[in-house]
JSON list of C-alpha atoms in Angstrom, two decimals:
[
{"chain": "A", "resi": 143, "resn": "GLY", "atom": "CA", "xyz": [-11.94, 143.82, -168.60]},
{"chain": "A", "resi": 144, "resn": "ASN", "atom": "CA", "xyz": [-12.94, 141.87, -165.52]},
{"chain": "A", "resi": 145, "resn": "SER", "atom": "CA", "xyz": [-14.47, 138.42, -165.89]},
{"chain": "A", "resi": 146, "resn": "VAL", "atom": "CA", "xyz": [-15.41, 135.32, -163.88]},
{"chain": "A", "resi": 147, "resn": "THR", "atom": "CA", "xyz": [-15.37, 131.74, -165.15]},
{"chain": "A", "resi": 148, "resn": "GLN", "atom": "CA", "xyz": [-16.82, 128.93, -163.12]},
{"chain": "A", "resi": 149, "resn": "MET", "atom": "CA", "xyz": [-17.21, 125.27, -163.90]},
{"chain": "A", "resi": 150, "resn": "GLU", "atom": "CA", "xyz": [-20.34, 124.30, -165.72]},
{"chain": "A", "resi": 151, "resn": "GLY", "atom": "CA", "xyz": [-22.81, 122.02, -164.12]},
{"chain": "A", "resi": 152, "resn": "PRO", "atom": "CA", "xyz": [-24.85, 120.34, -163.24]},
{"chain": "A", "resi": 153, "resn": "VAL", "atom": "CA", "xyz": [-22.86, 118.62, -160.53]},
{"chain": "A", "resi": 154, "resn": "THR", "atom": "CA", "xyz": [-24.46, 115.58, -158.93]},
{"chain": "A", "resi": 155, "resn": "LEU", "atom": "CA", "xyz": [-23.00, 114.12, -155.72]},
{"chain": "A", "resi": 156, "resn": "SER", "atom": "CA", "xyz": [-24.01, 111.63, -153.10]},
{"chain": "A", "resi": 157, "resn": "GLU", "atom": "CA", "xyz": [-24.53, 112.80, -149.54]},
{"chain": "A", "resi": 158, "resn": "GLU", "atom": "CA", "xyz": [-21.26, 113.15, -147.57]},
{"chain": "A", "resi": 159, "resn": "ALA", "atom": "CA", "xyz": [-19.17, 113.46, -150.75]},
{"chain": "A", "resi": 160, "resn": "PHE", "atom": "CA", "xyz": [-16.50, 116.14, -151.14]},
{"chain": "A", "resi": 161, "resn": "LEU", "atom": "CA", "xyz": [-17.43, 119.16, -153.20]},
{"chain": "A", "resi": 162, "resn": "THR", "atom": "CA", "xyz": [-15.26, 121.43, -155.31]},
{"chain": "A", "resi": 163, "resn": "ILE", "atom": "CA", "xyz": [-16.66, 124.07, -157.64]},
{"chain": "A", "resi": 164, "resn": "ASN", "atom": "CA", "xyz": [-13.93, 125.82, -159.59]},
{"chain": "A", "resi": 165, "resn": "CYS", "atom": "CA", "xyz": [-13.89, 129.57, -160.11]},
{"chain": "A", "resi": 166, "resn": "THR", "atom": "CA", "xyz": [-11.22, 131.63, -161.83]},
{"chain": "A", "resi": 167, "resn": "TYR", "atom": "CA", "xyz": [-11.21, 135.32, -162.48]},
{"chain": "A", "resi": 168, "resn": "THR", "atom": "CA", "xyz": [-9.58, 138.04, -164.54]},
{"chain": "A", "resi": 169, "resn": "ALA", "atom": "CA", "xyz": [-9.23, 141.47, -163.00]},
{"chain": "A", "resi": 170, "resn": "THR", "atom": "CA", "xyz": [-7.01, 144.47, -163.56]},
{"chain": "A", "resi": 171, "resn": "GLY", "atom": "CA", "xyz": [-7.16, 145.65, -159.97]},
{"chain": "A", "resi": 172, "resn": "TYR", "atom": "CA", "xyz": [-7.50, 143.99, -156.56]},
{"chain": "A", "resi": 173, "resn": "PRO", "atom": "CA", "xyz": [-11.05, 142.71, -156.44]},
{"chain": "A", "resi": 174, "resn": "SER", "atom": "CA", "xyz": [-13.09, 141.27, -153.61]},
{"chain": "A", "resi": 175, "resn": "LEU", "atom": "CA", "xyz": [-14.44, 137.78, -154.32]},
{"chain": "A", "resi": 176, "resn": "PHE", "atom": "CA", "xyz": [-17.77, 136.27, -153.35]},
{"chain": "A", "resi": 177, "resn": "TRP", "atom": "CA", "xyz": [-19.75, 133.06, -153.49]},
{"chain": "A", "resi": 178, "resn": "TYR", "atom": "CA", "xyz": [-23.52, 133.35, -153.57]},
{"chain": "A", "resi": 179, "resn": "VAL", "atom": "CA", "xyz": [-26.04, 130.53, -153.24]},
{"chain": "A", "resi": 180, "resn": "GLN", "atom": "CA", "xyz": [-29.55, 130.34, -154.69]},
{"chain": "A", "resi": 181, "resn": "TYR", "atom": "CA", "xyz": [-31.88, 127.75, -153.20]},
{"chain": "A", "resi": 182, "resn": "PRO", "atom": "CA", "xyz": [-34.88, 126.67, -155.29]},
{"chain": "A", "resi": 183, "resn": "GLY", "atom": "CA", "xyz": [-37.49, 129.41, -155.54]},
{"chain": "A", "resi": 184, "resn": "GLU", "atom": "CA", "xyz": [-35.42, 131.98, -153.70]},
{"chain": "A", "resi": 185, "resn": "GLY", "atom": "CA", "xyz": [-33.16, 134.93, -154.39]},
{"chain": "A", "resi": 186, "resn": "LEU", "atom": "CA", "xyz": [-29.38, 134.84, -154.15]},
{"chain": "A", "resi": 187, "resn": "GLN", "atom": "CA", "xyz": [-27.79, 135.09, -150.73]},
{"chain": "A", "resi": 188, "resn": "LEU", "atom": "CA", "xyz": [-24.20, 135.63, -149.76]},
{"chain": "A", "resi": 189, "resn": "LEU", "atom": "CA", "xyz": [-22.44, 132.41, -148.79]},
{"chain": "A", "resi": 190, "resn": "LEU", "atom": "CA", "xyz": [-18.93, 133.72, -148.15]},
{"chain": "A", "resi": 191, "resn": "LYS", "atom": "CA", "xyz": [-16.44, 136.35, -149.25]},
{"chain": "A", "resi": 192, "resn": "ALA", "atom": "CA", "xyz": [-12.73, 137.20, -149.27]},
{"chain": "A", "resi": 193, "resn": "THR", "atom": "CA", "xyz": [-11.39, 140.69, -149.76]},
{"chain": "A", "resi": 194, "resn": "LYS", "atom": "CA", "xyz": [-7.66, 140.21, -150.27]},
{"chain": "A", "resi": 195, "resn": "ALA", "atom": "CA", "xyz": [-5.11, 137.67, -151.36]},
{"chain": "A", "resi": 196, "resn": "ASP", "atom": "CA", "xyz": [-4.76, 134.57, -149.14]},
{"chain": "A", "resi": 197, "resn": "ASP", "atom": "CA", "xyz": [-7.98, 135.37, -147.26]},
{"chain": "A", "resi": 198, "resn": "LYS", "atom": "CA", "xyz": [-10.16, 132.36, -146.60]},
{"chain": "A", "resi": 199, "resn": "GLY", "atom": "CA", "xyz": [-13.91, 132.86, -146.51]},
{"chain": "A", "resi": 200, "resn": "SER", "atom": "CA", "xyz": [-16.01, 130.25, -144.72]},
{"chain": "A", "resi": 201, "resn": "ASN", "atom": "CA", "xyz": [-19.63, 129.65, -143.81]},
{"chain": "A", "resi": 202, "resn": "LYS", "atom": "CA", "xyz": [-21.89, 126.64, -143.22]},
{"chain": "A", "resi": 203, "resn": "GLY", "atom": "CA", "xyz": [-18.98, 124.25, -143.79]},
{"chain": "A", "resi": 204, "resn": "PHE", "atom": "CA", "xyz": [-18.08, 125.83, -147.14]},
{"chain": "A", "resi": 205, "resn": "GLU", "atom": "CA", "xyz": [-14.66, 127.38, -147.70]},
{"chain": "A", "resi": 206, "resn": "ALA", "atom": "CA", "xyz": [-12.89, 129.29, -150.45]},
{"chain": "A", "resi": 207, "resn": "THR", "atom": "CA", "xyz": [-9.39, 130.80, -150.49]},
{"chain": "A", "resi": 208, "resn": "TYR", "atom": "CA", "xyz": [-8.47, 133.87, -152.52]},
{"chain": "A", "resi": 209, "resn": "ARG", "atom": "CA", "xyz": [-5.46, 132.77, -154.58]},
{"chain": "A", "resi": 210, "resn": "LYS", "atom": "CA", "xyz": [-3.93, 135.68, -156.41]},
{"chain": "A", "resi": 211, "resn": "GLU", "atom": "CA", "xyz": [-1.14, 133.63, -157.98]},
{"chain": "A", "resi": 212, "resn": "THR", "atom": "CA", "xyz": [-3.63, 131.34, -159.72]},
{"chain": "A", "resi": 213, "resn": "THR", "atom": "CA", "xyz": [-6.45, 133.94, -159.91]},
{"chain": "A", "resi": 214, "resn": "SER", "atom": "CA", "xyz": [-8.81, 131.40, -158.36]},
{"chain": "A", "resi": 215, "resn": "PHE", "atom": "CA", "xyz": [-11.49, 131.21, -155.67]},
{"chain": "A", "resi": 216, "resn": "HIS", "atom": "CA", "xyz": [-12.62, 127.58, -155.65]},
{"chain": "A", "resi": 217, "resn": "LEU", "atom": "CA", "xyz": [-15.52, 126.61, -153.40]},
{"chain": "A", "resi": 218, "resn": "GLU", "atom": "CA", "xyz": [-15.09, 123.47, -151.27]},
{"chain": "A", "resi": 219, "resn": "LYS", "atom": "CA", "xyz": [-17.06, 121.51, -148.72]},
{"chain": "A", "resi": 220, "resn": "GLY", "atom": "CA", "xyz": [-15.87, 118.34, -147.06]},
{"chain": "A", "resi": 221, "resn": "SER", "atom": "CA", "xyz": [-19.21, 116.58, -146.71]},
{"chain": "A", "resi": 222, "resn": "VAL", "atom": "CA", "xyz": [-22.26, 117.78, -148.62]},
{"chain": "A", "resi": 223, "resn": "GLN", "atom": "CA", "xyz": [-25.84, 117.31, -147.51]},
{"chain": "A", "resi": 224, "resn": "VAL", "atom": "CA", "xyz": [-29.08, 117.07, -149.47]},
{"chain": "A", "resi": 225, "resn": "SER", "atom": "CA", "xyz": [-29.93, 120.55, -148.17]},
{"chain": "A", "resi": 226, "resn": "ASP", "atom": "CA", "xyz": [-26.89, 121.95, -150.06]},
{"chain": "A", "resi": 227, "resn": "SER", "atom": "CA", "xyz": [-28.67, 121.35, -153.37]},
{"chain": "A", "resi": 228, "resn": "ALA", "atom": "CA", "xyz": [-28.74, 124.78, -154.98]},
{"chain": "A", "resi": 229, "resn": "VAL", "atom": "CA", "xyz": [-27.15, 126.95, -157.65]},
{"chain": "A", "resi": 230, "resn": "TYR", "atom": "CA", "xyz": [-23.82, 128.51, -156.69]},
{"chain": "A", "resi": 231, "resn": "PHE", "atom": "CA", "xyz": [-22.48, 131.73, -158.22]},
{"chain": "A", "resi": 232, "resn": "CYS", "atom": "CA", "xyz": [-18.95, 133.05, -158.05]},
{"chain": "A", "resi": 233, "resn": "ALA", "atom": "CA", "xyz": [-18.58, 136.84, -158.31]},
{"chain": "A", "resi": 234, "resn": "LEU", "atom": "CA", "xyz": [-15.99, 139.58, -158.13]},
{"chain": "A", "resi": 235, "resn": "ARG", "atom": "CA", "xyz": [-16.21, 143.24, -157.34]},
{"chain": "A", "resi": 236, "resn": "ASP", "atom": "CA", "xyz": [-13.66, 145.91, -158.05]},
{"chain": "A", "resi": 237, "resn": "TYR", "atom": "CA", "xyz": [-13.39, 149.66, -158.47]},
{"chain": "A", "resi": 238, "resn": "GLY", "atom": "CA", "xyz": [-13.98, 151.04, -161.92]},
{"chain": "A", "resi": 239, "resn": "GLY", "atom": "CA", "xyz": [-15.42, 149.31, -164.95]},
{"chain": "A", "resi": 240, "resn": "SER", "atom": "CA", "xyz": [-19.00, 148.82, -165.94]},
{"chain": "A", "resi": 241, "resn": "GLN", "atom": "CA", "xyz": [-21.90, 147.05, -164.26]},
{"chain": "A", "resi": 242, "resn": "GLY", "atom": "CA", "xyz": [-21.29, 148.89, -161.02]},
{"chain": "A", "resi": 243, "resn": "ASN", "atom": "CA", "xyz": [-18.09, 146.92, -160.65]},
{"chain": "A", "resi": 244, "resn": "LEU", "atom": "CA", "xyz": [-19.79, 143.57, -159.98]},
{"chain": "A", "resi": 245, "resn": "ILE", "atom": "CA", "xyz": [-19.30, 140.54, -162.24]},
{"chain": "A", "resi": 246, "resn": "PHE", "atom": "CA", "xyz": [-21.01, 137.13, -161.82]},
{"chain": "A", "resi": 247, "resn": "GLY", "atom": "CA", "xyz": [-20.13, 133.73, -163.19]},
{"chain": "A", "resi": 248, "resn": "LYS", "atom": "CA", "xyz": [-22.88, 131.77, -164.93]},
{"chain": "A", "resi": 249, "resn": "GLY", "atom": "CA", "xyz": [-23.68, 129.60, -161.92]},
{"chain": "A", "resi": 250, "resn": "THR", "atom": "CA", "xyz": [-23.20, 125.90, -161.12]},
{"chain": "A", "resi": 251, "resn": "LYS", "atom": "CA", "xyz": [-26.16, 123.76, -160.18]},
{"chain": "A", "resi": 252, "resn": "LEU", "atom": "CA", "xyz": [-25.45, 121.22, -157.45]},
{"chain": "A", "resi": 253, "resn": "SER", "atom": "CA", "xyz": [-27.72, 118.27, -156.76]},
{"chain": "A", "resi": 254, "resn": "VAL", "atom": "CA", "xyz": [-27.02, 116.09, -153.74]},
{"chain": "A", "resi": 255, "resn": "LYS", "atom": "CA", "xyz": [-28.65, 112.66, -153.62]},
{"chain": "A", "resi": 256, "resn": "PRO", "atom": "CA", "xyz": [-29.37, 110.83, -150.36]},
{"chain": "B", "resi": 196, "resn": "GLU", "atom": "CA", "xyz": [-35.08, 143.54, -140.56]},
{"chain": "B", "resi": 197, "resn": "ALA", "atom": "CA", "xyz": [-32.64, 144.50, -143.32]},
{"chain": "B", "resi": 198, "resn": "GLN", "atom": "CA", "xyz": [-34.13, 143.52, -146.63]},
{"chain": "B", "resi": 199, "resn": "VAL", "atom": "CA", "xyz": [-34.75, 144.18, -150.28]},
{"chain": "B", "resi": 200, "resn": "THR", "atom": "CA", "xyz": [-38.43, 144.00, -151.12]},
{"chain": "B", "resi": 201, "resn": "GLN", "atom": "CA", "xyz": [-39.71, 143.37, -154.63]},
{"chain": "B", "resi": 202, "resn": "ASN", "atom": "CA", "xyz": [-43.30, 143.41, -155.74]},
{"chain": "B", "resi": 203, "resn": "PRO", "atom": "CA", "xyz": [-45.10, 141.61, -157.16]},
{"chain": "B", "resi": 204, "resn": "ARG", "atom": "CA", "xyz": [-43.66, 138.09, -156.76]},
{"chain": "B", "resi": 205, "resn": "TYR", "atom": "CA", "xyz": [-45.57, 136.81, -159.75]},
{"chain": "B", "resi": 206, "resn": "LEU", "atom": "CA", "xyz": [-47.00, 138.73, -162.70]},
{"chain": "B", "resi": 207, "resn": "ILE", "atom": "CA", "xyz": [-48.74, 137.58, -165.85]},
{"chain": "B", "resi": 208, "resn": "THR", "atom": "CA", "xyz": [-49.45, 140.22, -168.44]},
{"chain": "B", "resi": 209, "resn": "VAL", "atom": "CA", "xyz": [-50.07, 140.67, -172.15]},
{"chain": "B", "resi": 210, "resn": "THR", "atom": "CA", "xyz": [-47.84, 142.09, -174.85]},
{"chain": "B", "resi": 211, "resn": "GLY", "atom": "CA", "xyz": [-47.74, 145.87, -174.86]},
{"chain": "B", "resi": 212, "resn": "LYS", "atom": "CA", "xyz": [-49.31, 146.54, -171.47]},
{"chain": "B", "resi": 213, "resn": "LYS", "atom": "CA", "xyz": [-47.01, 148.79, -169.46]},
{"chain": "B", "resi": 214, "resn": "LEU", "atom": "CA", "xyz": [-45.93, 147.45, -166.09]},
{"chain": "B", "resi": 215, "resn": "THR", "atom": "CA", "xyz": [-43.71, 148.41, -163.17]},
{"chain": "B", "resi": 216, "resn": "VAL", "atom": "CA", "xyz": [-41.89, 146.11, -160.79]},
{"chain": "B", "resi": 217, "resn": "THR", "atom": "CA", "xyz": [-41.06, 147.88, -157.55]},
{"chain": "B", "resi": 218, "resn": "CYS", "atom": "CA", "xyz": [-37.91, 147.46, -155.48]},
{"chain": "B", "resi": 219, "resn": "SER", "atom": "CA", "xyz": [-37.25, 148.99, -152.10]},
{"chain": "B", "resi": 220, "resn": "GLN", "atom": "CA", "xyz": [-34.38, 148.58, -149.64]},
{"chain": "B", "resi": 221, "resn": "ASN", "atom": "CA", "xyz": [-34.09, 149.71, -146.01]},
{"chain": "B", "resi": 222, "resn": "MET", "atom": "CA", "xyz": [-30.32, 149.55, -145.60]},
{"chain": "B", "resi": 223, "resn": "ASN", "atom": "CA", "xyz": [-29.43, 153.02, -146.88]},
{"chain": "B", "resi": 224, "resn": "HIS", "atom": "CA", "xyz": [-27.49, 151.48, -149.77]},
{"chain": "B", "resi": 225, "resn": "GLU", "atom": "CA", "xyz": [-26.21, 153.73, -152.52]},
{"chain": "B", "resi": 226, "resn": "TYR", "atom": "CA", "xyz": [-25.91, 150.98, -155.14]},
{"chain": "B", "resi": 227, "resn": "MET", "atom": "CA", "xyz": [-28.93, 149.21, -156.63]},
{"chain": "B", "resi": 228, "resn": "SER", "atom": "CA", "xyz": [-29.23, 146.93, -159.61]},
{"chain": "B", "resi": 229, "resn": "TRP", "atom": "CA", "xyz": [-31.70, 144.87, -161.63]},
{"chain": "B", "resi": 230, "resn": "TYR", "atom": "CA", "xyz": [-30.94, 141.42, -163.07]},
{"chain": "B", "resi": 231, "resn": "ARG", "atom": "CA", "xyz": [-32.82, 138.92, -165.12]},
{"chain": "B", "resi": 232, "resn": "GLN", "atom": "CA", "xyz": [-32.20, 135.22, -164.79]},
{"chain": "B", "resi": 233, "resn": "ASP", "atom": "CA", "xyz": [-32.89, 132.83, -167.64]},
{"chain": "B", "resi": 234, "resn": "PRO", "atom": "CA", "xyz": [-32.05, 129.10, -167.93]},
{"chain": "B", "resi": 235, "resn": "GLY", "atom": "CA", "xyz": [-28.55, 128.57, -169.29]},
{"chain": "B", "resi": 236, "resn": "LEU", "atom": "CA", "xyz": [-27.75, 132.30, -169.31]},
{"chain": "B", "resi": 237, "resn": "GLY", "atom": "CA", "xyz": [-27.09, 132.96, -165.65]},
{"chain": "B", "resi": 238, "resn": "LEU", "atom": "CA", "xyz": [-27.70, 136.45, -164.25]},
{"chain": "B", "resi": 239, "resn": "ARG", "atom": "CA", "xyz": [-27.65, 139.31, -166.70]},
{"chain": "B", "resi": 240, "resn": "GLN", "atom": "CA", "xyz": [-27.63, 142.88, -165.52]},
{"chain": "B", "resi": 241, "resn": "ILE", "atom": "CA", "xyz": [-30.31, 145.17, -166.90]},
{"chain": "B", "resi": 242, "resn": "TYR", "atom": "CA", "xyz": [-29.60, 148.53, -165.23]},
{"chain": "B", "resi": 243, "resn": "TYR", "atom": "CA", "xyz": [-27.79, 149.73, -162.18]},
{"chain": "B", "resi": 244, "resn": "SER", "atom": "CA", "xyz": [-27.61, 152.88, -160.10]},
{"chain": "B", "resi": 245, "resn": "MET", "atom": "CA", "xyz": [-24.65, 154.13, -158.12]},
{"chain": "B", "resi": 246, "resn": "ASN", "atom": "CA", "xyz": [-26.75, 156.72, -156.26]},
{"chain": "B", "resi": 247, "resn": "VAL", "atom": "CA", "xyz": [-29.84, 158.93, -156.48]},
{"chain": "B", "resi": 248, "resn": "GLU", "atom": "CA", "xyz": [-30.39, 160.28, -159.99]},
{"chain": "B", "resi": 249, "resn": "VAL", "atom": "CA", "xyz": [-27.45, 158.21, -161.32]},
{"chain": "B", "resi": 250, "resn": "THR", "atom": "CA", "xyz": [-28.37, 155.23, -163.48]},
{"chain": "B", "resi": 251, "resn": "ASP", "atom": "CA", "xyz": [-26.50, 153.29, -166.14]},
{"chain": "B", "resi": 252, "resn": "LYS", "atom": "CA", "xyz": [-27.08, 150.46, -168.58]},
{"chain": "B", "resi": 253, "resn": "GLY", "atom": "CA", "xyz": [-26.04, 146.92, -167.87]},
{"chain": "B", "resi": 254, "resn": "ASP", "atom": "CA", "xyz": [-25.74, 144.08, -170.36]},
{"chain": "B", "resi": 255, "resn": "VAL", "atom": "CA", "xyz": [-29.36, 143.87, -171.52]},
{"chain": "B", "resi": 256, "resn": "PRO", "atom": "CA", "xyz": [-31.10, 147.26, -171.12]},
{"chain": "B", "resi": 257, "resn": "GLU", "atom": "CA", "xyz": [-33.26, 147.17, -174.26]},
{"chain": "B", "resi": 258, "resn": "GLY", "atom": "CA", "xyz": [-36.96, 147.34, -173.51]},
{"chain": "B", "resi": 259, "resn": "TYR", "atom": "CA", "xyz": [-36.49, 148.46, -169.90]},
{"chain": "B", "resi": 260, "resn": "LYS", "atom": "CA", "xyz": [-36.40, 151.75, -168.03]},
{"chain": "B", "resi": 261, "resn": "VAL", "atom": "CA", "xyz": [-35.46, 152.61, -164.47]},
{"chain": "B", "resi": 262, "resn": "SER", "atom": "CA", "xyz": [-35.50, 155.64, -162.23]},
{"chain": "B", "resi": 263, "resn": "ARG", "atom": "CA", "xyz": [-33.80, 156.49, -158.97]},
{"chain": "B", "resi": 264, "resn": "LYS", "atom": "CA", "xyz": [-35.56, 159.47, -157.45]},
{"chain": "B", "resi": 265, "resn": "GLU", "atom": "CA", "xyz": [-35.09, 158.29, -153.88]},
{"chain": "B", "resi": 266, "resn": "LYS", "atom": "CA", "xyz": [-32.29, 156.30, -152.33]},
{"chain": "B", "resi": 267, "resn": "ARG", "atom": "CA", "xyz": [-34.48, 153.44, -151.18]},
{"chain": "B", "resi": 268, "resn": "ASN", "atom": "CA", "xyz": [-36.48, 152.80, -154.37]},
{"chain": "B", "resi": 269, "resn": "PHE", "atom": "CA", "xyz": [-35.42, 151.56, -157.79]},
{"chain": "B", "resi": 270, "resn": "PRO", "atom": "CA", "xyz": [-38.43, 150.60, -159.92]},
{"chain": "B", "resi": 271, "resn": "LEU", "atom": "CA", "xyz": [-38.09, 148.64, -163.16]},
{"chain": "B", "resi": 272, "resn": "ILE", "atom": "CA", "xyz": [-40.43, 149.77, -165.92]},
{"chain": "B", "resi": 273, "resn": "LEU", "atom": "CA", "xyz": [-41.42, 147.82, -169.00]},
{"chain": "B", "resi": 274, "resn": "GLU", "atom": "CA", "xyz": [-43.14, 150.32, -171.28]},
{"chain": "B", "resi": 275, "resn": "SER", "atom": "CA", "xyz": [-44.28, 147.76, -173.86]},
{"chain": "B", "resi": 276, "resn": "PRO", "atom": "CA", "xyz": [-43.54, 144.23, -172.65]},
{"chain": "B", "resi": 277, "resn": "SER", "atom": "CA", "xyz": [-42.87, 141.48, -175.16]},
{"chain": "B", "resi": 278, "resn": "PRO", "atom": "CA", "xyz": [-42.79, 137.68, -174.73]},
{"chain": "B", "resi": 279, "resn": "ASN", "atom": "CA", "xyz": [-38.96, 137.66, -174.78]},
{"chain": "B", "resi": 280, "resn": "GLN", "atom": "CA", "xyz": [-39.06, 139.58, -171.51]},
{"chain": "B", "resi": 281, "resn": "THR", "atom": "CA", "xyz": [-40.63, 136.59, -169.79]},
{"chain": "B", "resi": 282, "resn": "SER", "atom": "CA", "xyz": [-38.08, 135.89, -167.08]},
{"chain": "B", "resi": 283, "resn": "LEU", "atom": "CA", "xyz": [-37.20, 135.86, -163.40]},
{"chain": "B", "resi": 284, "resn": "TYR", "atom": "CA", "xyz": [-36.14, 139.32, -162.22]},
{"chain": "B", "resi": 285, "resn": "PHE", "atom": "CA", "xyz": [-34.04, 140.20, -159.20]},
{"chain": "B", "resi": 286, "resn": "CYS", "atom": "CA", "xyz": [-33.35, 143.52, -157.56]},
{"chain": "B", "resi": 287, "resn": "ALA", "atom": "CA", "xyz": [-30.23, 143.92, -155.43]},
{"chain": "B", "resi": 288, "resn": "SER", "atom": "CA", "xyz": [-28.57, 146.62, -153.35]},
{"chain": "B", "resi": 289, "resn": "SER", "atom": "CA", "xyz": [-25.32, 147.26, -151.54]},
{"chain": "B", "resi": 290, "resn": "PHE", "atom": "CA", "xyz": [-22.87, 149.87, -150.38]},
{"chain": "B", "resi": 291, "resn": "PRO", "atom": "CA", "xyz": [-20.59, 150.85, -153.30]},
{"chain": "B", "resi": 292, "resn": "GLN", "atom": "CA", "xyz": [-17.30, 149.58, -151.88]},
{"chain": "B", "resi": 293, "resn": "PRO", "atom": "CA", "xyz": [-15.79, 146.48, -153.53]},
{"chain": "B", "resi": 294, "resn": "ASN", "atom": "CA", "xyz": [-15.90, 144.49, -150.29]},
{"chain": "B", "resi": 295, "resn": "SER", "atom": "CA", "xyz": [-19.65, 145.05, -149.85]},
{"chain": "B", "resi": 296, "resn": "PRO", "atom": "CA", "xyz": [-21.83, 142.10, -150.82]},
{"chain": "B", "resi": 297, "resn": "LEU", "atom": "CA", "xyz": [-25.11, 142.49, -152.66]},
{"chain": "B", "resi": 298, "resn": "HIS", "atom": "CA", "xyz": [-28.42, 141.89, -150.91]},
{"chain": "B", "resi": 299, "resn": "PHE", "atom": "CA", "xyz": [-31.03, 140.37, -153.19]},
{"chain": "B", "resi": 300, "resn": "GLY", "atom": "CA", "xyz": [-34.79, 140.49, -153.24]},
{"chain": "B", "resi": 301, "resn": "ASN", "atom": "CA", "xyz": [-36.80, 137.28, -153.58]},
{"chain": "B", "resi": 302, "resn": "GLY", "atom": "CA", "xyz": [-37.49, 137.76, -157.25]},
{"chain": "B", "resi": 303, "resn": "THR", "atom": "CA", "xyz": [-40.38, 138.56, -159.57]},
{"chain": "B", "resi": 304, "resn": "ARG", "atom": "CA", "xyz": [-41.46, 135.93, -162.04]},
{"chain": "B", "resi": 305, "resn": "LEU", "atom": "CA", "xyz": [-42.87, 137.72, -165.07]},
{"chain": "B", "resi": 306, "resn": "THR", "atom": "CA", "xyz": [-44.79, 136.04, -167.88]},
{"chain": "B", "resi": 307, "resn": "VAL", "atom": "CA", "xyz": [-45.69, 138.03, -170.98]},
{"chain": "B", "resi": 308, "resn": "THR", "atom": "CA", "xyz": [-48.19, 136.38, -173.33]}
]
């Protein structure tokens, strides 16, 4: 079945450091891939998405490229800020399967220190 | 404004006292889902609904009920809450296509004593 694996946290970085959060997936079809962000005390909100191979999603300085050959969708940002401190979830969505087709990773907590 | 509205935001109750957490969306989404979030366990799906009158179990449905009588509403019912249902609950909705992202409510923090 479909699954998502993302790197475990917590991840602690200094301001202006480079960020990578790894995400790999297993899917039988051609899923769409998403990154969601959850700021403290809030619900999840969509950060970016990619719907087919080689698509690059980007938003707020974050980027992720849909790599079918490595089944990966790693999240990157060149220079993190304190305000980026949050929990980040990788997710995939496909036709068929259970859970309404949507699978989440377990989340990676990012803390950015000034 | 397009949104998913959950109520209440905070709820403290006692074991065995039936409760309902409401969820409503104004985006005409077919798909709706409930999740619980617990430290170290990520998001776990409780129930989901692909459309009106169509509901299905997620990963952790025990102790919960849902109904989908109208497209916009998807209440979560705890008939006899227990302390292990103390958690942070999220409702979400979307169109059913794979490229449609979920829209989440702001969460309901439930404490069962």
